[in-house]
Short mmCIF file of N, CA and C and ligand atoms in Angstrom, two decimals:
data_model
loop_
_atom_site.label_atom_id
_atom_site.label_comp_id
_atom_site.label_asym_id
_atom_site.label_seq_id
_atom_site.Cartn_x
_atom_site.Cartn_y
_atom_site.Cartn_z
N MET A 222 0.93 -1.17 0.09
CA MET A 222 0.03 -0.02 -0.14
C MET A 222 0.65 1.15 -0.19
N GLY A 223 1.97 1.10 0.02
CA GLY A 223 3.02 1.94 0.04
C GLY A 223 2.71 3.32 -1.22
N VAL A 224 2.52 2.50 -1.89
CA VAL A 224 2.34 3.17 -3.53
C VAL A 224 1.19 4.73 -3.19
N ALA A 225 0.23 4.03 -2.70
CA ALA A 225 -0.92 4.80 -2.45
C ALA A 225 -0.91 5.65 -1.95
N VAL A 226 0.13 5.78 -0.95
CA VAL A 226 0.29 6.71 0.00
C VAL A 226 0.69 8.39 -1.09
N ASP A 227 1.41 7.91 -1.96
CA ASP A 227 2.18 8.87 -2.81
C ASP A 227 1.22 9.52 -3.73
N GLN A 228 0.16 8.78 -4.01
CA GLN A 228 -0.76 9.15 -5.33
C GLN A 228 -1.61 10.19 -4.56
N VAL A 229 -1.36 11.47 -6.02
CA VAL A 229 -2.52 12.33 -5.80
C VAL A 229 -3.53 12.06 -5.65
N GLY A 230 -4.73 12.33 -4.69
CA GLY A 230 -6.04 12.28 -5.16
C GLY A 230 -6.93 13.84 -4.34
N ILE A 231 -8.33 13.47 -4.53
CA ILE A 231 -8.98 14.49 -3.88
C ILE A 231 -9.49 14.48 -2.40
N CYS A 232 -9.37 15.57 -1.89
CA CYS A 232 -9.72 15.43 -0.56
C CYS A 232 -10.96 15.60 -0.47
N SER A 233 -11.67 14.73 0.43
CA SER A 233 -12.96 14.47 0.45
C SER A 233 -13.98 15.39 1.30
N GLU A 234 -12.99 16.28 2.01
CA GLU A 234 -13.53 17.38 2.55
C GLU A 234 -13.55 18.66 2.11
N CYS A 235 -12.65 18.97 1.44
CA CYS A 235 -12.61 20.29 0.65
C CYS A 235 -12.30 20.43 -1.06
N GLY A 236 -12.34 19.18 -1.32
CA GLY A 236 -12.07 18.99 -2.79
C GLY A 236 -10.36 19.48 -3.18
N THR A 237 -9.77 19.61 -2.34
CA THR A 237 -8.39 20.35 -3.08
C THR A 237 -7.54 18.88 -3.31
N VAL A 238 -6.35 19.19 -4.12
CA VAL A 238 -5.60 17.98 -4.39
C VAL A 238 -4.51 17.76 -3.95
N ASP A 239 -4.47 16.47 -3.08
CA ASP A 239 -3.13 16.34 -1.88
C ASP A 239 -3.06 14.82 -2.33
N THR A 240 -1.77 14.20 -1.62
CA THR A 240 -1.40 13.02 -1.37
C THR A 240 -2.22 12.57 -0.31
N SER A 241 -2.74 13.36 0.85
CA SER A 241 -3.41 12.34 1.73
C SER A 241 -4.77 12.70 1.74
N ASP A 242 -5.85 12.12 2.32
CA ASP A 242 -7.37 12.65 2.30
C ASP A 242 -7.90 12.23 3.84
N PRO A 243 -7.99 13.32 4.41
CA PRO A 243 -8.51 14.71 4.29
C PRO A 243 -6.85 15.07 4.38
N CYS A 244 -6.80 16.02 3.31
CA CYS A 244 -5.52 16.75 3.02
C CYS A 244 -4.93 17.60 4.10
N THR A 245 -3.60 17.83 3.92
CA THR A 245 -2.67 18.51 5.02
C THR A 245 -3.61 19.80 5.40
N ILE A 246 -4.30 20.40 4.77
CA ILE A 246 -4.74 21.62 4.88
C ILE A 246 -5.69 21.11 6.16
N CYS A 247 -7.04 20.46 5.84
CA CYS A 247 -8.24 19.91 6.50
C CYS A 247 -7.61 19.39 7.57
N SER A 248 -6.26 18.42 7.65
CA SER A 248 -5.78 17.89 8.99
C SER A 248 -5.09 18.68 10.00
N ASP A 249 -4.83 20.12 9.56
CA ASP A 249 -3.85 20.84 10.21
C ASP A 249 -4.44 21.67 12.06
N PRO A 250 -4.06 21.02 12.85
CA PRO A 250 -4.96 21.56 14.11
C PRO A 250 -4.47 23.07 14.47
N ARG A 251 -3.62 23.84 13.60
CA ARG A 251 -3.50 25.43 13.73
C ARG A 251 -4.31 25.87 12.92
N ARG A 252 -4.94 25.54 12.04
CA ARG A 252 -6.02 26.34 11.44
C ARG A 252 -7.37 26.61 11.87
N ASP A 253 -7.54 27.60 11.67
CA ASP A 253 -9.09 28.12 12.15
C ASP A 253 -10.32 27.34 11.28
N ALA A 254 -10.60 26.58 11.85
CA ALA A 254 -11.62 25.62 11.36
C ALA A 254 -12.95 26.03 11.35
N SER A 255 -13.03 27.55 11.81
CA SER A 255 -14.45 27.91 11.86
C SER A 255 -14.74 28.97 10.61
N THR A 256 -13.32 29.30 9.73
CA THR A 256 -13.57 29.96 8.89
C THR A 256 -13.30 29.30 7.53
N ILE A 257 -14.10 28.75 6.33
CA ILE A 257 -13.70 28.28 5.41
C ILE A 257 -13.85 29.51 4.07
N VAL A 258 -12.68 29.32 3.16
CA VAL A 258 -12.51 29.91 2.14
C VAL A 258 -13.05 29.41 0.82
N VAL A 259 -14.01 29.82 0.21
CA VAL A 259 -14.36 29.01 -0.96
C VAL A 259 -13.88 29.66 -2.09
N VAL A 260 -12.87 28.60 -2.74
CA VAL A 260 -12.55 28.99 -4.17
C VAL A 260 -12.71 28.30 -5.27
N GLU A 261 -12.49 28.88 -6.62
CA GLU A 261 -13.11 28.19 -7.58
C GLU A 261 -12.33 27.06 -8.03
N ASP A 262 -10.79 26.94 -7.65
CA ASP A 262 -10.23 26.04 -8.01
C ASP A 262 -8.87 25.75 -6.97
N VAL A 263 -8.11 24.52 -7.69
CA VAL A 263 -6.97 24.33 -6.82
C VAL A 263 -5.78 25.62 -7.18
N SER A 264 -5.81 26.30 -8.07
CA SER A 264 -4.93 27.33 -8.22
C SER A 264 -5.05 28.54 -7.49
N ASP A 265 -6.36 28.58 -7.15
CA ASP A 265 -6.82 29.82 -6.43
C ASP A 265 -6.44 29.83 -4.71
N LEU A 266 -6.53 28.53 -4.31
CA LEU A 266 -6.06 27.98 -3.14
C LEU A 266 -4.61 28.10 -3.02
N TRP A 267 -3.72 27.77 -3.96
CA TRP A 267 -2.48 28.07 -3.99
C TRP A 267 -2.00 29.19 -3.57
N ALA A 268 -2.99 30.16 -4.75
CA ALA A 268 -2.44 31.75 -4.88
C ALA A 268 -2.69 32.20 -3.32
N LEU A 269 -3.97 31.92 -2.35
CA LEU A 269 -4.09 32.37 -1.03
C LEU A 269 -3.02 31.71 -0.37
N GLU A 270 -2.54 30.62 -0.45
CA GLU A 270 -1.60 30.05 0.21
C GLU A 270 -0.28 30.69 0.30
N ARG A 271 0.07 31.11 -0.96
CA ARG A 271 1.32 31.69 -1.17
C ARG A 271 1.36 33.02 -0.65
N ALA A 272 -0.11 33.81 -0.65
CA ALA A 272 0.02 35.25 -0.18
C ALA A 272 0.16 35.11 1.52
N SER A 273 -0.19 33.93 2.01
CA SER A 273 -0.61 33.46 3.41
C SER A 273 -1.30 34.66 3.88
N ALA A 274 -2.48 34.71 3.28
CA ALA A 274 -3.37 35.83 3.43
C ALA A 274 -4.20 35.28 4.82
N VAL A 275 -4.69 34.13 5.19
CA VAL A 275 -5.31 33.36 5.88
C VAL A 275 -4.76 32.04 6.53
N SER A 276 -5.02 31.89 7.58
CA SER A 276 -4.78 30.71 8.15
C SER A 276 -6.42 29.73 8.25
N ALA A 277 -7.08 29.26 7.73
CA ALA A 277 -8.54 29.00 7.90
C ALA A 277 -8.47 27.58 6.96
N HIS A 278 -9.69 27.24 6.79
CA HIS A 278 -9.94 25.95 5.56
C HIS A 278 -10.44 26.53 4.56
N TYR A 279 -10.11 25.49 3.52
CA TYR A 279 -10.76 26.02 2.18
C TYR A 279 -11.79 24.84 1.97
N HIS A 280 -12.61 25.51 0.67
CA HIS A 280 -13.23 24.71 -0.03
C HIS A 280 -13.26 24.63 -1.42
N VAL A 281 -12.92 23.98 -2.17
CA VAL A 281 -12.98 24.11 -3.86
C VAL A 281 -13.95 23.83 -4.40
N LEU A 282 -14.49 24.76 -5.34
CA LEU A 282 -15.77 24.40 -5.96
C LEU A 282 -15.60 23.64 -7.03
N GLY A 283 -14.49 23.84 -7.88
CA GLY A 283 -13.89 22.79 -8.98
C GLY A 283 -14.67 23.69 -10.22
N GLY A 284 -15.16 24.81 -9.97
CA GLY A 284 -15.52 25.66 -11.70
C GLY A 284 -16.37 26.70 -10.84
N THR A 285 -17.04 27.22 -11.78
CA THR A 285 -18.13 28.11 -11.61
C THR A 285 -19.48 27.89 -11.99
N LEU A 286 -20.45 28.49 -11.55
CA LEU A 286 -21.86 28.24 -12.45
C LEU A 286 -21.88 28.69 -14.24
N SER A 287 -22.18 28.25 -14.79
CA SER A 287 -22.01 28.93 -15.88
C SER A 287 -23.15 28.11 -16.97
N PRO A 288 -24.72 28.78 -16.89
CA PRO A 288 -25.49 27.91 -17.72
C PRO A 288 -25.35 27.86 -19.07
N LEU A 289 -24.52 28.65 -19.56
CA LEU A 289 -24.30 28.73 -21.11
C LEU A 289 -23.39 27.46 -21.43
N ASP A 290 -22.36 27.10 -20.65
CA ASP A 290 -21.69 25.68 -20.58
C ASP A 290 -22.61 24.57 -20.34
N GLY A 291 -23.64 24.89 -19.45
CA GLY A 291 -24.69 23.63 -19.25
C GLY A 291 -24.03 23.21 -17.62
N ILE A 292 -23.13 24.39 -16.80
CA ILE A 292 -22.50 23.92 -15.49
C ILE A 292 -23.50 24.36 -14.50
N GLY A 293 -24.14 23.21 -13.59
CA GLY A 293 -24.97 24.10 -12.68
C GLY A 293 -24.85 23.51 -11.24
N PRO A 294 -25.71 23.74 -10.01
CA PRO A 294 -24.95 23.58 -8.93
C PRO A 294 -24.31 22.24 -8.78
N ASP A 295 -25.16 21.24 -9.52
CA ASP A 295 -24.80 19.45 -8.92
C ASP A 295 -23.62 19.28 -9.91
N ASP A 296 -23.10 20.22 -10.76
CA ASP A 296 -21.76 20.23 -11.15
C ASP A 296 -20.58 20.42 -10.33
N LEU A 297 -20.89 21.48 -9.39
CA LEU A 297 -19.84 22.04 -8.76
C LEU A 297 -20.05 21.00 -6.97
N ASN A 298 -19.02 21.20 -6.72
CA ASN A 298 -18.64 20.85 -5.07
C ASN A 298 -19.49 21.54 -4.31
N ILE A 299 -20.73 21.94 -4.42
CA ILE A 299 -21.57 23.09 -3.56
C ILE A 299 -22.36 22.26 -2.17
N SER A 300 -22.82 20.98 -2.71
CA SER A 300 -23.60 20.33 -1.53
C SER A 300 -22.75 19.98 -0.28
N LYS A 301 -21.41 19.42 -0.66
CA LYS A 301 -20.38 19.40 0.45
C LYS A 301 -19.96 20.74 1.02
N LEU A 302 -20.52 21.72 0.31
CA LEU A 302 -19.95 22.79 1.30
C LEU A 302 -21.14 22.90 2.34
N MET A 303 -22.53 22.81 2.10
CA MET A 303 -23.50 23.19 2.46
C MET A 303 -23.32 21.74 3.76
N GLU A 304 -22.80 20.79 3.50
CA GLU A 304 -23.09 19.64 4.59
C GLU A 304 -21.89 20.24 5.64
N ARG A 305 -20.63 20.79 5.22
CA ARG A 305 -19.85 21.10 6.12
C ARG A 305 -20.39 22.38 7.13
N VAL A 306 -21.05 23.00 6.43
CA VAL A 306 -21.56 24.20 7.43
C VAL A 306 -22.66 23.84 8.18
N GLU A 307 -23.43 22.90 7.75
CA GLU A 307 -24.62 22.48 8.33
C GLU A 307 -24.01 21.13 9.50
N SER A 308 -22.93 20.91 9.34
CA SER A 308 -22.34 20.12 10.44
C SER A 308 -21.95 21.13 11.90
N GLY A 309 -21.79 22.08 11.82
CA GLY A 309 -21.32 23.04 12.72
C GLY A 309 -20.23 23.32 12.98
N GLY A 310 -20.12 24.50 13.81
CA GLY A 310 -18.46 25.15 13.85
C GLY A 310 -18.17 26.01 12.89
N VAL A 311 -18.75 26.46 12.16
CA VAL A 311 -18.41 27.70 10.91
C VAL A 311 -18.83 28.61 11.41
N ASN A 312 -17.92 29.72 11.46
CA ASN A 312 -18.57 30.89 11.42
C ASN A 312 -18.76 32.16 10.62
N GLU A 313 -17.68 31.66 9.45
CA GLU A 313 -17.55 32.55 8.52
C GLU A 313 -17.16 32.08 7.43
N VAL A 314 -18.28 32.23 6.09
CA VAL A 314 -17.22 31.69 4.84
C VAL A 314 -17.26 32.89 4.08
N ILE A 315 -15.97 32.80 3.53
CA ILE A 315 -15.32 33.86 2.42
C ILE A 315 -15.33 33.34 1.40
N LEU A 316 -15.90 34.21 0.31
CA LEU A 316 -16.03 33.74 -1.11
C LEU A 316 -15.20 34.45 -1.85
N ALA A 317 -14.24 33.67 -1.79
CA ALA A 317 -12.84 34.09 -2.62
C ALA A 317 -12.74 33.80 -3.80
N VAL A 318 -13.91 34.28 -4.95
CA VAL A 318 -14.07 33.64 -6.34
C VAL A 318 -13.55 34.68 -7.07
N ASN A 319 -13.37 34.41 -8.40
CA ASN A 319 -12.81 35.66 -9.37
C ASN A 319 -13.75 36.45 -9.36
N ALA A 320 -13.57 37.78 -9.70
CA ALA A 320 -14.52 38.93 -10.36
C ALA A 320 -15.19 38.91 -11.46
N THR A 321 -15.37 37.59 -12.07
CA THR A 321 -16.09 37.43 -13.43
C THR A 321 -17.26 37.53 -12.99
N VAL A 322 -18.23 37.55 -14.25
CA VAL A 322 -19.76 37.01 -14.03
C VAL A 322 -20.08 35.84 -13.54
N GLU A 323 -19.00 34.95 -14.32
CA GLU A 323 -19.51 33.82 -13.97
C GLU A 323 -19.08 33.70 -12.29
N GLY A 324 -18.29 33.97 -11.42
CA GLY A 324 -17.73 33.71 -10.52
C GLY A 324 -18.69 34.77 -9.18
N GLN A 325 -18.92 35.69 -9.66
CA GLN A 325 -20.22 36.47 -9.12
C GLN A 325 -21.55 35.71 -9.26
N THR A 326 -21.94 35.16 -10.01
CA THR A 326 -22.86 34.69 -10.30
C THR A 326 -23.04 33.14 -9.02
N THR A 327 -21.69 32.71 -9.28
CA THR A 327 -21.91 31.45 -8.15
C THR A 327 -22.01 31.81 -6.69
N ALA A 328 -21.40 33.16 -6.55
CA ALA A 328 -21.22 33.76 -5.15
C ALA A 328 -22.58 34.08 -4.67
N HIS A 329 -23.33 34.56 -5.54
CA HIS A 329 -24.90 34.65 -5.27
C HIS A 329 -25.61 33.82 -4.92
N PHE A 330 -25.20 32.52 -5.85
CA PHE A 330 -26.19 31.29 -5.36
C PHE A 330 -25.50 30.56 -4.24
N ILE A 331 -24.41 30.89 -3.86
CA ILE A 331 -23.84 30.15 -2.58
C ILE A 331 -24.53 30.97 -1.30
N THR A 332 -24.59 32.20 -1.54
CA THR A 332 -24.91 33.17 -0.54
C THR A 332 -26.54 32.99 -0.27
N ASP A 333 -27.12 32.83 -1.10
CA ASP A 333 -28.78 32.56 -1.16
C ASP A 333 -28.61 30.96 -0.34
N GLN A 334 -27.77 30.19 -0.78
CA GLN A 334 -28.30 29.03 -0.34
C GLN A 334 -27.48 28.76 1.64
N LEU A 335 -26.73 29.86 1.50
CA LEU A 335 -26.12 30.20 2.99
C LEU A 335 -27.09 30.64 4.03
N ALA A 336 -28.39 31.27 3.34
CA ALA A 336 -29.19 32.23 4.19
C ALA A 336 -29.76 31.38 5.24
N ARG A 337 -30.01 30.17 5.00
CA ARG A 337 -30.69 29.65 6.48
C ARG A 337 -30.00 29.43 7.51
N PHE A 338 -28.69 29.58 7.02
CA PHE A 338 -27.78 29.53 8.46
C PHE A 338 -27.42 31.07 9.20
N GLU A 339 -28.16 31.12 10.04
CA GLU A 339 -28.18 32.82 10.67
C GLU A 339 -27.00 32.75 11.29
N ASN A 340 -25.91 32.08 11.71
CA ASN A 340 -25.22 32.25 12.76
C ASN A 340 -23.79 32.38 11.61
N VAL A 341 -24.01 32.30 10.53
CA VAL A 341 -22.88 32.22 9.79
C VAL A 341 -22.64 33.36 8.54
N LYS A 342 -21.67 34.02 9.20
CA LYS A 342 -21.42 35.39 8.29
C LYS A 342 -20.92 35.05 6.85
N VAL A 343 -21.32 35.65 5.90
CA VAL A 343 -20.83 35.22 4.29
C VAL A 343 -20.15 36.64 3.94
N THR A 344 -18.80 36.61 3.85
CA THR A 344 -17.91 37.42 3.09
C THR A 344 -17.73 37.36 1.78
N ARG A 345 -17.14 38.62 1.22
CA ARG A 345 -16.73 38.25 -0.18
C ARG A 345 -15.06 39.08 -0.20
N LEU A 346 -14.14 39.11 -0.98
CA LEU A 346 -13.15 40.14 -1.22
C LEU A 346 -13.47 41.18 -1.11
N ALA A 347 -12.71 42.62 -0.67
CA ALA A 347 -12.49 43.51 -0.92
C ALA A 347 -12.23 43.91 -2.66
N HIS A 348 -12.96 45.00 -3.09
CA HIS A 348 -12.80 45.33 -4.51
C HIS A 348 -11.34 45.53 -5.15
N GLY A 349 -10.30 44.90 -4.15
CA GLY A 349 -9.03 45.19 -4.72
C GLY A 349 -8.80 44.42 -5.63
N VAL A 350 -9.55 43.35 -6.09
CA VAL A 350 -9.40 42.44 -7.16
C VAL A 350 -9.87 43.16 -8.15
N PRO A 351 -9.45 43.62 -9.28
CA PRO A 351 -10.13 43.94 -10.64
C PRO A 351 -11.10 43.44 -11.04
N VAL A 352 -12.38 44.06 -11.47
CA VAL A 352 -13.43 43.22 -12.26
C VAL A 352 -12.59 42.72 -13.56
N GLY A 353 -13.18 41.23 -13.71
CA GLY A 353 -12.93 40.45 -14.77
C GLY A 353 -11.74 39.66 -14.28
N GLY A 354 -10.94 40.11 -13.00
CA GLY A 354 -9.57 39.65 -12.51
C GLY A 354 -9.88 37.87 -12.07
N GLU A 355 -9.03 37.05 -12.24
CA GLU A 355 -8.66 36.13 -11.95
C GLU A 355 -7.84 36.04 -10.51
N LEU A 356 -8.04 35.54 -9.58
CA LEU A 356 -7.07 35.40 -8.30
C LEU A 356 -5.72 34.80 -8.50
N ASP A 357 -5.67 34.07 -9.45
CA ASP A 357 -4.09 33.48 -9.39
C ASP A 357 -3.32 34.39 -10.49
N TYR A 358 -3.98 35.77 -11.02
CA TYR A 358 -3.12 36.63 -11.44
C TYR A 358 -2.63 37.62 -10.69
N LEU A 359 -3.40 37.88 -9.45
CA LEU A 359 -3.04 38.93 -8.55
C LEU A 359 -1.81 38.69 -7.64
N ASP A 360 -1.10 39.94 -7.53
CA ASP A 360 0.13 39.56 -6.73
C ASP A 360 -0.07 39.33 -5.48
N GLU A 361 0.63 38.94 -4.45
CA GLU A 361 0.15 38.51 -3.28
C GLU A 361 -0.36 39.84 -2.35
N GLY A 362 0.67 40.64 -2.59
CA GLY A 362 -0.03 41.68 -1.46
C GLY A 362 -1.25 42.04 -1.59
N THR A 363 -1.89 42.38 -3.15
CA THR A 363 -3.30 42.79 -3.55
C THR A 363 -3.86 41.83 -2.70
N LEU A 364 -3.45 40.49 -3.22
CA LEU A 364 -4.96 39.29 -2.64
C LEU A 364 -4.65 39.52 -1.30
N ALA A 365 -3.91 39.65 -0.57
CA ALA A 365 -3.81 39.66 1.04
C ALA A 365 -4.60 40.32 1.55
N GLN A 366 -4.24 42.10 0.82
CA GLN A 366 -5.14 42.88 1.30
C GLN A 366 -6.47 42.95 0.84
N ALA A 367 -6.94 42.40 -0.46
CA ALA A 367 -8.17 42.24 -0.71
C ALA A 367 -9.28 40.95 0.50
N LEU A 368 -8.28 40.11 0.91
CA LEU A 368 -8.81 39.22 1.98
C LEU A 368 -9.13 39.93 3.30
N ARG A 369 -8.09 40.97 3.68
CA ARG A 369 -7.97 41.58 4.90
C ARG A 369 -9.46 42.50 5.11
N ALA A 370 -9.50 43.00 3.85
CA ALA A 370 -10.52 44.19 3.71
C ALA A 370 -11.76 43.54 3.09
N ARG A 371 -11.98 42.37 3.54
CA ARG A 371 -13.51 41.85 2.61
C ARG A 371 -14.76 42.26 3.67
N THR A 372 -15.54 42.43 3.07
CA THR A 372 -16.96 42.66 3.24
C THR A 372 -17.86 41.80 3.17
N LYS A 373 -18.90 42.07 3.89
CA LYS A 373 -19.99 41.14 4.30
C LYS A 373 -20.91 41.23 2.91
N PHE A 374 -21.24 40.08 2.53
CA PHE A 374 -21.97 39.48 1.32
C PHE A 374 -23.26 40.29 1.22
ZN1 LIG B 530 -9.11 19.11 2.76
#
């Protein structure tokens, strides 16, 4: 079984790519488990990690809602996110999605889905993120600043 340990797989908790499941981020006790940063894909997670912007948990959607491309909520890792919030202990969900039409559509959808959890604050990145901007193209300072100055959705 030694070989399997080194194989890259998908974390069943957050959806990121790692050699262990749960991944090293999900299983890190020093991270703040009450905050979940929602990102579109793994490269955005890595961009945030490089910026050392936050020491929280993540949730990787695996894309954005895009009706024109036939991508609906069931095609993304959204129901697992709801499960994680529902299981308790989450105080804040940060929607760190790209400032694209699809990203914002996705953010609105998730915000609606989370509305029933009254004790969970939903925030998004401040407008340091340029319109149409993709997170993984931002420099680390801008990204960290956008996260720190996040606003309530
Ligand atoms: Zn994980």
